[in-house]
Short mmCIF file of C-alpha atoms and ligand atoms in Angstrom, two decimals:
data_model
loop_
_atom_site.label_atom_id
_atom_site.label_comp_id
_atom_site.label_asym_id
_atom_site.label_seq_id
_atom_site.Cartn_x
_atom_site.Cartn_y
_atom_site.Cartn_z
CA MET Q 1 56.83 127.73 87.69
CA PRO Q 2 59.31 130.14 86.02
CA PRO Q 3 62.85 128.88 85.38
CA ARG Q 4 65.42 129.41 88.13
CA LYS Q 5 67.82 132.27 87.34
CA ILE Q 6 71.46 131.25 87.57
CA ILE Q 7 74.95 132.60 86.93
CA ILE Q 8 77.54 129.92 86.11
CA ASP Q 9 81.07 130.85 87.27
CA THR Q 10 83.48 128.51 85.60
CA ASP Q 11 87.01 127.50 84.51
CA PRO Q 12 86.35 125.13 81.56
CA GLY Q 13 87.62 122.29 81.82
CA GLN Q 14 85.83 119.35 80.27
CA ASP Q 15 83.64 118.74 83.30
CA ASP Q 16 82.70 122.43 83.44
CA ALA Q 17 81.71 122.08 79.79
CA VAL Q 18 79.31 119.25 80.56
CA ALA Q 19 77.83 121.23 83.46
CA ILE Q 20 77.22 124.20 81.14
CA LEU Q 21 75.73 121.95 78.43
CA LEU Q 22 73.36 120.37 80.97
CA ALA Q 23 72.19 123.83 82.07
CA LEU Q 24 71.72 125.09 78.52
CA ALA Q 25 69.77 121.94 77.68
CA SER Q 26 67.28 122.71 80.46
CA PRO Q 27 65.72 126.12 79.65
CA GLU Q 28 62.37 125.18 81.19
CA GLU Q 29 64.03 124.84 84.58
CA LEU Q 30 67.12 127.08 84.34
CA GLU Q 31 67.58 130.59 82.95
CA VAL Q 32 71.30 131.18 82.47
CA LEU Q 33 71.63 134.95 83.03
CA GLY Q 34 75.31 134.76 82.18
CA ILE Q 35 78.51 132.76 82.36
CA THR Q 36 81.51 134.25 84.17
CA ALA Q 37 84.94 132.83 83.46
CA VAL Q 38 87.70 132.60 86.06
CA ALA Q 39 91.32 131.43 85.95
CA GLY Q 40 91.63 127.87 87.20
CA ASN Q 41 92.06 124.71 85.17
CA VAL Q 42 93.78 126.86 82.54
CA PRO Q 43 94.51 130.61 82.42
CA LEU Q 44 91.67 133.10 81.93
CA PRO Q 45 92.18 133.73 78.19
CA LEU Q 46 91.46 130.04 77.67
CA THR Q 47 88.62 129.66 80.19
CA GLN Q 48 86.71 132.58 78.67
CA LYS Q 49 87.33 131.20 75.17
CA ASN Q 50 86.29 127.69 76.21
CA ALA Q 51 83.10 128.97 77.81
CA ARG Q 52 82.14 130.49 74.45
CA ILE Q 53 83.14 127.34 72.55
CA VAL Q 54 80.78 125.35 74.76
CA CYS Q 55 77.91 127.81 74.31
CA GLU Q 56 78.30 127.55 70.53
CA LEU Q 57 78.51 123.75 70.75
CA ALA Q 58 75.12 123.93 72.50
CA GLY Q 59 73.79 126.22 69.77
CA LYS Q 60 73.36 129.03 72.32
CA ALA Q 61 75.58 131.80 70.95
CA ASP Q 62 73.38 134.43 72.60
CA VAL Q 63 74.58 133.58 76.12
CA LYS Q 64 76.46 136.42 77.81
CA VAL Q 65 80.01 135.32 78.64
CA HIS Q 66 82.17 137.60 80.79
CA ALA Q 67 85.86 137.29 81.67
CA GLY Q 68 86.70 137.68 85.34
CA CYS Q 69 89.72 137.40 87.59
CA ASP Q 70 92.93 136.11 86.05
CA ARG Q 71 94.60 135.12 89.32
CA PRO Q 72 93.72 134.28 92.92
CA LEU Q 73 93.26 137.00 95.53
CA LYS Q 74 96.68 136.56 97.09
CA ARG Q 75 98.45 133.55 95.65
CA ARG Q 76 100.04 132.67 92.33
CA LEU Q 77 97.75 130.84 89.93
CA VAL Q 78 97.96 127.04 89.93
CA THR Q 79 96.49 125.42 86.81
CA ALA Q 80 95.62 121.84 85.84
CA GLU Q 81 96.75 121.26 82.26
CA HIS Q 82 97.96 117.84 83.43
CA VAL Q 83 94.28 116.92 83.83
CA HIS Q 84 92.48 118.96 81.17
CA GLY Q 85 95.18 119.38 78.51
CA ALA Q 86 96.87 122.53 77.23
CA SER Q 87 93.66 124.05 75.88
CA GLY Q 88 91.54 123.03 78.86
CA LEU Q 89 89.12 121.35 76.46
CA ASN Q 90 91.33 118.67 74.96
CA GLY Q 91 89.46 115.80 73.32
CA PRO Q 92 87.08 117.00 70.60
CA ALA Q 93 88.16 119.26 67.75
CA LEU Q 94 85.85 122.23 68.27
CA PRO Q 95 85.95 125.49 66.28
CA ASP Q 96 87.14 128.75 67.80
CA PRO Q 97 84.23 130.86 69.03
CA VAL Q 98 82.56 133.52 66.88
CA MET Q 99 80.21 134.82 69.59
CA PRO Q 100 81.55 137.90 71.37
CA LEU Q 101 83.01 138.12 74.84
CA GLN Q 102 81.05 140.70 76.83
CA GLN Q 103 82.87 143.91 77.67
CA ALA Q 104 81.84 144.09 81.33
CA HIS Q 105 84.17 142.38 83.81
CA ALA Q 106 82.62 139.26 85.35
CA VAL Q 107 82.72 140.75 88.84
CA ASP Q 108 80.80 143.83 87.69
CA PHE Q 109 78.30 141.56 85.91
CA ILE Q 110 77.76 139.53 89.10
CA ILE Q 111 77.29 142.68 91.20
CA ASP Q 112 75.03 144.44 88.70
CA THR Q 113 72.91 141.33 88.11
CA LEU Q 114 72.38 140.65 91.80
CA ARG Q 115 71.47 144.32 92.37
CA GLY Q 116 69.19 144.42 89.33
CA GLU Q 117 67.29 141.16 89.75
CA PRO Q 118 64.73 140.72 92.54
CA SER Q 119 66.39 139.88 95.84
CA GLU Q 120 66.96 136.16 96.43
CA SER Q 121 66.04 135.30 92.84
CA VAL Q 122 69.52 134.49 91.48
CA THR Q 123 71.54 131.34 92.24
CA LEU Q 124 75.32 131.43 91.88
CA CYS Q 125 76.88 128.23 90.50
CA PRO Q 126 80.68 128.33 90.94
CA LEU Q 127 82.49 125.48 89.19
CA GLY Q 128 86.07 126.68 89.67
CA PRO Q 129 88.17 128.72 92.10
CA LEU Q 130 85.98 131.21 93.98
CA THR Q 131 87.96 134.34 93.05
CA ASN Q 132 85.19 136.08 91.08
CA ILE Q 133 82.53 135.43 93.72
CA ALA Q 134 84.73 136.51 96.62
CA THR Q 135 85.84 139.66 94.79
CA ALA Q 136 82.20 140.58 94.13
CA PHE Q 137 81.25 139.98 97.78
CA ALA Q 138 84.22 142.03 99.03
CA ARG Q 139 83.53 144.91 96.62
CA ALA Q 140 79.74 144.94 97.14
CA PRO Q 141 78.78 143.39 100.49
CA ASP Q 142 75.17 144.43 99.88
CA ILE Q 143 74.75 141.68 97.26
CA VAL Q 144 75.41 138.79 99.66
CA GLY Q 145 71.92 139.00 101.17
CA ARG Q 146 70.42 139.12 97.67
CA VAL Q 147 71.81 135.71 96.67
CA ALA Q 148 69.18 132.96 96.58
CA GLU Q 149 71.75 130.17 97.00
CA ILE Q 150 75.33 129.30 96.11
CA VAL Q 151 75.65 125.77 94.72
CA LEU Q 152 79.33 125.06 94.15
CA MET Q 153 81.65 122.24 93.26
CA GLY Q 154 84.60 122.18 95.61
CA GLY Q 155 86.18 120.69 98.66
CA ALA Q 156 86.45 117.19 100.03
CA TYR Q 157 86.33 115.47 103.39
CA PHE Q 158 86.16 111.67 103.42
CA GLU Q 159 87.62 111.60 99.90
CA VAL Q 160 90.53 113.89 100.93
CA GLY Q 161 92.35 116.05 98.36
CA ASN Q 162 93.04 115.70 94.64
CA ILE Q 163 95.68 118.43 94.16
CA THR Q 164 97.37 117.92 97.56
CA PRO Q 165 96.80 115.16 100.10
CA ALA Q 166 94.41 117.53 101.92
CA ALA Q 167 92.88 119.90 99.38
CA GLU Q 168 90.57 119.80 96.38
CA PHE Q 169 91.66 121.91 93.39
CA ASN Q 170 88.98 124.67 93.31
CA ILE Q 171 89.48 125.48 96.97
CA TYR Q 172 93.25 125.01 96.89
CA VAL Q 173 93.78 127.50 94.05
CA ASP Q 174 92.21 130.34 96.03
CA PRO Q 175 91.64 129.42 99.68
CA GLU Q 176 91.26 133.07 100.73
CA ALA Q 177 88.41 133.45 98.24
CA ALA Q 178 86.81 130.26 99.52
CA GLU Q 179 87.12 131.53 103.09
CA ILE Q 180 85.18 134.68 102.12
CA VAL Q 181 82.44 132.70 100.38
CA PHE Q 182 82.05 130.05 103.10
CA ALA Q 183 81.90 132.79 105.79
CA SER Q 184 79.52 135.03 103.80
CA GLY Q 185 76.30 133.73 105.29
CA ALA Q 186 74.79 133.12 101.85
CA PRO Q 187 72.87 129.80 101.66
CA LEU Q 188 75.53 127.34 100.53
CA THR Q 189 75.31 123.86 99.00
CA VAL Q 190 78.61 122.09 98.38
CA MET Q 191 79.34 119.27 95.91
CA PRO Q 192 82.68 117.87 97.19
CA LEU Q 193 84.83 115.09 95.79
CA ASP Q 194 82.99 112.81 98.21
CA VAL Q 195 80.06 113.01 95.79
CA THR Q 196 81.71 113.73 92.45
CA HIS Q 197 84.05 110.75 92.65
CA ARG Q 198 80.91 108.61 92.56
CA ALA Q 199 79.71 110.22 89.31
CA LEU Q 200 82.05 108.22 87.09
CA VAL Q 201 81.67 108.09 83.32
CA THR Q 202 82.06 104.37 82.79
CA ARG Q 203 82.76 103.10 79.28
CA GLU Q 204 79.09 102.12 78.95
CA ARG Q 205 77.89 105.55 79.98
CA ASN Q 206 80.35 107.27 77.65
CA GLU Q 207 79.25 105.12 74.71
CA ALA Q 208 75.69 106.24 75.45
CA PHE Q 209 76.90 109.84 75.08
CA ARG Q 210 78.72 108.95 71.84
CA ALA Q 211 75.60 107.36 70.39
CA LEU Q 212 73.45 110.45 70.90
CA PRO Q 213 72.21 112.20 67.75
CA GLY Q 214 73.84 115.47 66.71
CA THR Q 215 77.23 116.83 67.73
CA VAL Q 216 76.97 117.38 71.47
CA GLY Q 217 76.94 113.77 72.64
CA PRO Q 218 79.96 112.74 70.55
CA ALA Q 219 81.82 115.87 71.66
CA VAL Q 220 81.16 115.07 75.33
CA ALA Q 221 82.32 111.50 74.74
CA ALA Q 222 85.54 112.81 73.19
CA MET Q 223 86.06 115.18 76.14
CA THR Q 224 85.63 112.26 78.53
CA ASP Q 225 87.94 110.02 76.52
CA PHE Q 226 90.66 112.59 77.22
CA PHE Q 227 89.62 113.67 80.73
CA GLU Q 228 89.32 110.14 82.16
CA ARG Q 229 92.95 109.10 81.74
CA PHE Q 230 94.09 111.15 84.77
CA ASP Q 231 91.64 109.54 87.20
CA ARG Q 232 92.06 106.07 85.74
CA GLU Q 233 95.81 106.26 86.27
CA LYS Q 234 95.71 107.97 89.67
CA TYR Q 235 92.77 106.26 91.33
CA GLY Q 236 92.22 103.21 89.17
CA ALA Q 237 88.79 104.74 88.63
CA GLU Q 238 86.42 103.10 86.18
CA GLY Q 239 85.89 106.42 84.44
CA ALA Q 240 86.15 110.21 84.61
CA PRO Q 241 84.45 111.88 87.58
CA LEU Q 242 81.91 114.42 86.36
CA HIS Q 243 82.58 116.93 89.12
CA ASP Q 244 80.90 120.12 87.93
CA PRO Q 245 77.76 118.60 86.34
CA CYS Q 246 76.76 117.57 89.88
CA VAL Q 247 76.03 121.27 90.50
CA THR Q 248 73.67 121.54 87.53
CA ALA Q 249 72.07 118.17 88.27
CA TYR Q 250 71.37 119.30 91.84
CA LEU Q 251 69.49 122.34 90.52
CA LEU Q 252 67.39 120.07 88.29
CA ARG Q 253 66.98 117.06 90.61
CA PRO Q 254 68.01 117.77 94.20
CA ASP Q 255 66.54 114.39 95.13
CA LEU Q 256 69.54 112.72 93.47
CA PHE Q 257 71.78 113.95 96.29
CA ARG Q 258 72.00 113.60 100.06
CA GLY Q 259 74.18 115.40 102.58
CA ARG Q 260 74.23 117.22 105.90
CA HIS Q 261 73.94 120.85 106.97
CA ILE Q 262 77.18 121.30 108.87
CA ASN Q 263 80.00 123.70 109.61
CA VAL Q 264 82.68 123.87 106.91
CA GLU Q 265 85.76 126.05 107.39
CA ILE Q 266 88.61 126.67 104.98
CA GLU Q 267 92.21 126.13 106.05
CA THR Q 268 94.33 129.05 104.81
CA GLN Q 269 97.34 128.80 107.14
CA GLY Q 270 98.22 125.12 107.07
CA ARG Q 271 101.79 124.15 106.20
CA LEU Q 272 100.45 120.89 104.71
CA THR Q 273 96.69 121.45 104.69
CA THR Q 274 96.13 124.81 103.02
CA GLY Q 275 92.93 124.66 100.95
CA MET Q 276 91.38 121.88 103.01
CA THR Q 277 87.63 122.07 103.63
CA VAL Q 278 87.43 121.23 107.32
CA ALA Q 279 83.94 119.70 107.30
CA ASP Q 280 82.50 119.09 110.77
CA TRP Q 281 80.55 116.05 109.55
CA TRP Q 282 80.23 114.62 113.08
CA ARG Q 283 79.29 118.02 114.58
CA VAL Q 284 82.03 118.05 117.23
CA SER Q 285 83.29 121.62 116.84
CA GLY Q 286 80.34 123.57 118.14
CA ARG Q 287 80.75 125.90 115.17
CA ALA Q 288 77.55 127.05 113.49
CA PRO Q 289 76.47 125.15 110.36
CA ASN Q 290 77.08 127.18 107.19
CA ALA Q 291 76.79 124.66 104.33
CA THR Q 292 74.87 121.66 103.09
CA PHE Q 293 77.77 119.32 102.35
CA MET Q 294 76.76 116.51 99.99
CA ARG Q 295 78.01 112.96 100.40
CA GLU Q 296 75.69 110.66 98.41
CA ILE Q 297 74.52 110.63 94.80
CA ASP Q 298 72.15 108.43 92.83
CA ALA Q 299 74.70 107.93 90.05
CA GLU Q 300 72.34 106.00 87.75
CA GLY Q 301 69.72 108.71 88.07
CA PHE Q 302 72.38 111.37 87.47
CA PHE Q 303 73.56 109.76 84.24
CA ASP Q 304 70.01 109.09 83.05
CA LEU Q 305 69.23 112.80 83.52
CA LEU Q 306 72.45 113.92 81.85
CA THR Q 307 72.06 111.61 78.86
CA GLU Q 308 68.42 112.56 78.33
CA ARG Q 309 69.22 116.30 78.48
CA LEU Q 310 72.30 116.18 76.24
CA ALA Q 311 70.12 114.50 73.63
CA ARG Q 312 67.99 117.65 73.50
CA LEU Q 313 70.83 119.88 72.21
O1 LIG V 1 88.64 119.30 91.67
C1 LIG V 1 87.74 119.29 90.59
C2 LIG V 1 87.42 120.68 90.17
O2 LIG V 1 88.62 121.34 89.75
C3 LIG V 1 86.48 120.73 88.96
O3 LIG V 1 85.71 121.90 89.00
C4 LIG V 1 87.42 120.80 87.80
O4 LIG V 1 86.85 121.42 86.65
C5 LIG V 1 88.51 121.67 88.36
O5 LIG V 1 88.08 123.03 88.23
CA1 LIG V 2 85.77 123.47 87.13
#
């Protein structure tokens, strides 16, 4: 079976970095057509730089990295240096990238790739705010029907918000973009905090990363050493939640996850709830299902997969 063609849309971010590494470590299953950077955890100049740093860390300097939107559709940019550090990749000391940034804007790359590849052969994997994806859909509505699936990290329901009491960061930063994507009709699989907060890098799991041969494992361990402090302090968590790698892991091992196909709407007008993913888990709204919203993860299986694949780089 040929590898699945994917575009990773991302705002690195340590957890984005691990998601990208997991994808690049799995060429038999995933063909990364390109990586599109978006403003989110840190501003765009840093997310596009960090995406290239991660590709070079993986030894994959031939990956096409494109810079995309530098701010949300309508709102001012909210960033998360308090979680990821000033660079967005605090933790390991990694060299500045040598590989080039592609000239084409990320939105043009997404549109051209979806138009150029066979219909329903490309999966979009957003790991940050949905600005690039929504802009592409708004500018070229014809590509929506050509998307095989969107598998994104974002939202929360039972776990409630992490940037406000009601909203998860990726959705909160650009709720209008999320509204466009969730209403697009493209097949949608969502990895919310309900799942990612169960993918915790415990000390034992992080030491397994650190003990891996080569440079990737120790670099991931150093990223997690930095990234975990926020969740340990805020939630008393036993480690950093690997949010974005849940997207890549789902592509490789969907059996590790369980959820429901339900209606999920995005709150864009709420005085206190803007950015909330209103997930009709109990199917009381009568609104048509538009997303497979994940709630359970086999965390041991997830970390076994991740550790085994990182060892390949
Ligand atoms: O809320 C977690 C999400 O926001 C993750 O994608 C993290 O990288 C940040 O973008
Ligand atoms: Ca992210």
